[in-house]
PDB file of C-alpha atoms in Angstrom:
ATOM      1  CA  MET S   1     -24.726 -15.673  -2.971  1.00  0.00           C
ATOM      2  CA  SER S   2     -26.392 -12.430  -1.791  1.00  0.00           C
ATOM      3  CA  ALA S   3     -29.948 -11.949  -0.722  1.00  0.00           C
ATOM      4  CA  ILE S   4     -32.661 -11.801  -3.313  1.00  0.00           C
ATOM      5  CA  GLU S   5     -35.028  -8.832  -3.390  1.00  0.00           C
ATOM      6  CA  ILE S   6     -38.649  -9.858  -3.455  1.00  0.00           C
ATOM      7  CA  ASN S   7     -41.909  -8.483  -4.639  1.00  0.00           C
ATOM      8  CA  LYS S   8     -45.290  -9.974  -5.060  1.00  0.00           C
ATOM      9  CA  GLU S   9     -44.554 -11.042  -8.451  1.00  0.00           C
ATOM     10  CA  ASN S  10     -41.626 -13.153  -7.512  1.00  0.00           C
ATOM     11  CA  PHE S  11     -42.815 -14.279  -3.784  1.00  0.00           C
ATOM     12  CA  LYS S  12     -44.400 -17.427  -4.493  1.00  0.00           C
ATOM     13  CA  LYS S  13     -41.545 -18.727  -6.962  1.00  0.00           C
ATOM     14  CA  GLU S  14     -38.641 -17.458  -4.596  1.00  0.00           C
ATOM     15  CA  VAL S  15     -40.227 -18.102  -0.894  1.00  0.00           C
ATOM     16  CA  ILE S  16     -43.223 -20.454  -1.081  1.00  0.00           C
ATOM     17  CA  ASN S  17     -42.074 -22.650  -3.839  1.00  0.00           C
ATOM     18  CA  SER S  18     -38.617 -22.872  -2.373  1.00  0.00           C
ATOM     19  CA  ASP S  19     -37.001 -26.363  -1.781  1.00  0.00           C
ATOM     20  CA  LYS S  20     -34.639 -24.764   0.949  1.00  0.00           C
ATOM     21  CA  PRO S  21     -35.616 -22.964   4.156  1.00  0.00           C
ATOM     22  CA  VAL S  22     -36.073 -19.308   3.174  1.00  0.00           C
ATOM     23  CA  LEU S  23     -35.082 -16.338   5.642  1.00  0.00           C
ATOM     24  CA  VAL S  24     -36.974 -13.309   4.689  1.00  0.00           C
ATOM     25  CA  ASP S  25     -36.084  -9.787   6.005  1.00  0.00           C
ATOM     26  CA  PHE S  26     -39.002  -7.363   6.173  1.00  0.00           C
ATOM     27  CA  TRP S  27     -37.192  -3.729   5.958  1.00  0.00           C
ATOM     28  CA  ALA S  28     -37.306  -0.211   5.031  1.00  0.00           C
ATOM     29  CA  SER S  29     -34.639   2.412   3.679  1.00  0.00           C
ATOM     30  CA  TRP S  30     -35.654   4.961   6.485  1.00  0.00           C
ATOM     31  CA  CYS S  31     -35.105   2.267   9.424  1.00  0.00           C
ATOM     32  CA  GLY S  32     -32.089   2.293  11.557  1.00  0.00           C
ATOM     33  CA  PRO S  33     -32.212  -1.067  13.058  1.00  0.00           C
ATOM     34  CA  CYS S  34     -32.897  -2.462   9.585  1.00  0.00           C
ATOM     35  CA  LYS S  35     -29.859  -0.740   8.312  1.00  0.00           C
ATOM     36  CA  MET S  36     -27.762  -2.352  11.248  1.00  0.00           C
ATOM     37  CA  LEU S  37     -29.161  -5.747  10.484  1.00  0.00           C
ATOM     38  CA  ALA S  38     -28.717  -5.810   6.634  1.00  0.00           C
ATOM     39  CA  PRO S  39     -25.118  -6.461   6.636  1.00  0.00           C
ATOM     40  CA  ILE S  40     -25.638  -9.633   9.136  1.00  0.00           C
ATOM     41  CA  VAL S  41     -28.406 -10.769   6.659  1.00  0.00           C
ATOM     42  CA  GLU S  42     -26.113 -10.249   3.543  1.00  0.00           C
ATOM     43  CA  LYS S  43     -23.332 -12.398   5.449  1.00  0.00           C
ATOM     44  CA  ILE S  44     -25.777 -15.000   6.200  1.00  0.00           C
ATOM     45  CA  ALA S  45     -26.963 -15.257   2.618  1.00  0.00           C
ATOM     46  CA  GLU S  46     -23.235 -15.504   1.527  1.00  0.00           C
ATOM     47  CA  GLU S  47     -21.955 -18.142   3.974  1.00  0.00           C
ATOM     48  CA  ASN S  48     -24.908 -20.493   4.010  1.00  0.00           C
ATOM     49  CA  THR S  49     -25.718 -22.218   0.662  1.00  0.00           C
ATOM     50  CA  ASP S  50     -28.312 -24.438   2.364  1.00  0.00           C
ATOM     51  CA  ILE S  51     -30.809 -21.796   2.743  1.00  0.00           C
ATOM     52  CA  LYS S  52     -32.310 -18.934   0.639  1.00  0.00           C
ATOM     53  CA  VAL S  53     -32.131 -15.299   1.862  1.00  0.00           C
ATOM     54  CA  CYS S  54     -34.665 -12.976   0.657  1.00  0.00           C
ATOM     55  CA  LYS S  55     -35.404  -9.200   1.515  1.00  0.00           C
ATOM     56  CA  ILE S  56     -38.783  -7.371   1.168  1.00  0.00           C
ATOM     57  CA  ASN S  57     -39.094  -3.644   1.255  1.00  0.00           C
ATOM     58  CA  VAL S  58     -42.298  -3.035   3.184  1.00  0.00           C
ATOM     59  CA  ASP S  59     -42.618   0.450   1.829  1.00  0.00           C
ATOM     60  CA  GLU S  60     -42.727  -1.081  -1.784  1.00  0.00           C
ATOM     61  CA  GLU S  61     -44.633  -4.529  -0.912  1.00  0.00           C
ATOM     62  CA  GLN S  62     -47.369  -3.255   1.685  1.00  0.00           C
ATOM     63  CA  GLU S  63     -49.521  -6.154   0.680  1.00  0.00           C
ATOM     64  CA  LEU S  64     -46.944  -8.881   1.690  1.00  0.00           C
ATOM     65  CA  ALA S  65     -46.183  -6.957   4.809  1.00  0.00           C
ATOM     66  CA  MET S  66     -49.657  -6.982   5.736  1.00  0.00           C
ATOM     67  CA  GLU S  67     -50.371 -10.590   4.606  1.00  0.00           C
ATOM     68  CA  TYR S  68     -47.529 -11.841   7.221  1.00  0.00           C
ATOM     69  CA  LYS S  69     -48.750  -9.178   9.871  1.00  0.00           C
ATOM     70  CA  VAL S  70     -45.278  -7.342   9.955  1.00  0.00           C
ATOM     71  CA  MET S  71     -46.026  -4.735  12.450  1.00  0.00           C
ATOM     72  CA  SER S  72     -42.447  -3.607  13.263  1.00  0.00           C
ATOM     73  CA  ILE S  73     -39.356  -3.714  11.017  1.00  0.00           C
ATOM     74  CA  PRO S  74     -36.919  -5.327  10.767  1.00  0.00           C
ATOM     75  CA  THR S  75     -38.970  -8.525  11.062  1.00  0.00           C
ATOM     76  CA  LEU S  76     -37.434 -11.741   9.923  1.00  0.00           C
ATOM     77  CA  ILE S  77     -39.666 -14.673   9.185  1.00  0.00           C
ATOM     78  CA  VAL S  78     -38.270 -18.007   8.387  1.00  0.00           C
ATOM     79  CA  PHE S  79     -40.341 -20.157   5.702  1.00  0.00           C
ATOM     80  CA  LYS S  80     -40.209 -23.839   5.452  1.00  0.00           C
ATOM     81  CA  GLY S  81     -42.062 -25.975   2.729  1.00  0.00           C
ATOM     82  CA  GLY S  82     -43.918 -22.860   1.908  1.00  0.00           C
ATOM     83  CA  VAL S  83     -45.166 -22.229   5.737  1.00  0.00           C
ATOM     84  CA  ALA S  84     -43.827 -19.605   7.861  1.00  0.00           C
ATOM     85  CA  VAL S  85     -42.643 -21.668  10.705  1.00  0.00           C
ATOM     86  CA  ASN S  86     -40.506 -18.848  12.861  1.00  0.00           C
ATOM     87  CA  ARG S  87     -40.261 -15.048  13.339  1.00  0.00           C
ATOM     88  CA  SER S  88     -38.085 -12.471  15.136  1.00  0.00           C
ATOM     89  CA  VAL S  89     -38.647  -8.844  15.356  1.00  0.00           C
ATOM     90  CA  GLY S  90     -35.704  -6.144  15.819  1.00  0.00           C
ATOM     91  CA  ALA S  91     -32.142  -6.478  15.066  1.00  0.00           C
ATOM     92  CA  LYS S  92     -30.521  -9.532  16.294  1.00  0.00           C
ATOM     93  CA  PRO S  93     -27.030 -11.109  16.253  1.00  0.00           C
ATOM     94  CA  LYS S  94     -26.090 -13.510  13.631  1.00  0.00           C
ATOM     95  CA  ASN S  95     -26.141 -16.626  15.949  1.00  0.00           C
ATOM     96  CA  GLU S  96     -29.687 -15.796  16.955  1.00  0.00           C
ATOM     97  CA  ILE S  97     -30.839 -15.324  13.539  1.00  0.00           C
ATOM     98  CA  LEU S  98     -29.121 -18.743  12.217  1.00  0.00           C
ATOM     99  CA  GLY S  99     -30.776 -20.175  15.450  1.00  0.00           C
ATOM    100  CA  LEU S 100     -34.482 -19.461  14.141  1.00  0.00           C
ATOM    101  CA  ILE S 101     -33.552 -21.316  10.871  1.00  0.00           C
ATOM    102  CA  LYS S 102     -32.083 -24.340  12.401  1.00  0.00           C
TER     103      LYS S 102
END
């Protein structure tokens, strides 16, 4: 499954109320490290059916970015049971990202 595009309308349903851990990628189209991270995030989404992977464009969803105190991008936040439990800033290799989730 590919990453789900998130906006404030579907955030609660897809992230907060998810029965699986959720990896959320806060990104922007103009961000170089975000572009480097995007294929890694997509690969994680395709290979791991036990987690949900979502993407939030910070330019389009500034309220969500502010609510979760996203100051730099890319920022990855892991949600479990509707709570942000882990976070990482900057482009990271796949194994490090998977380490955030487990």
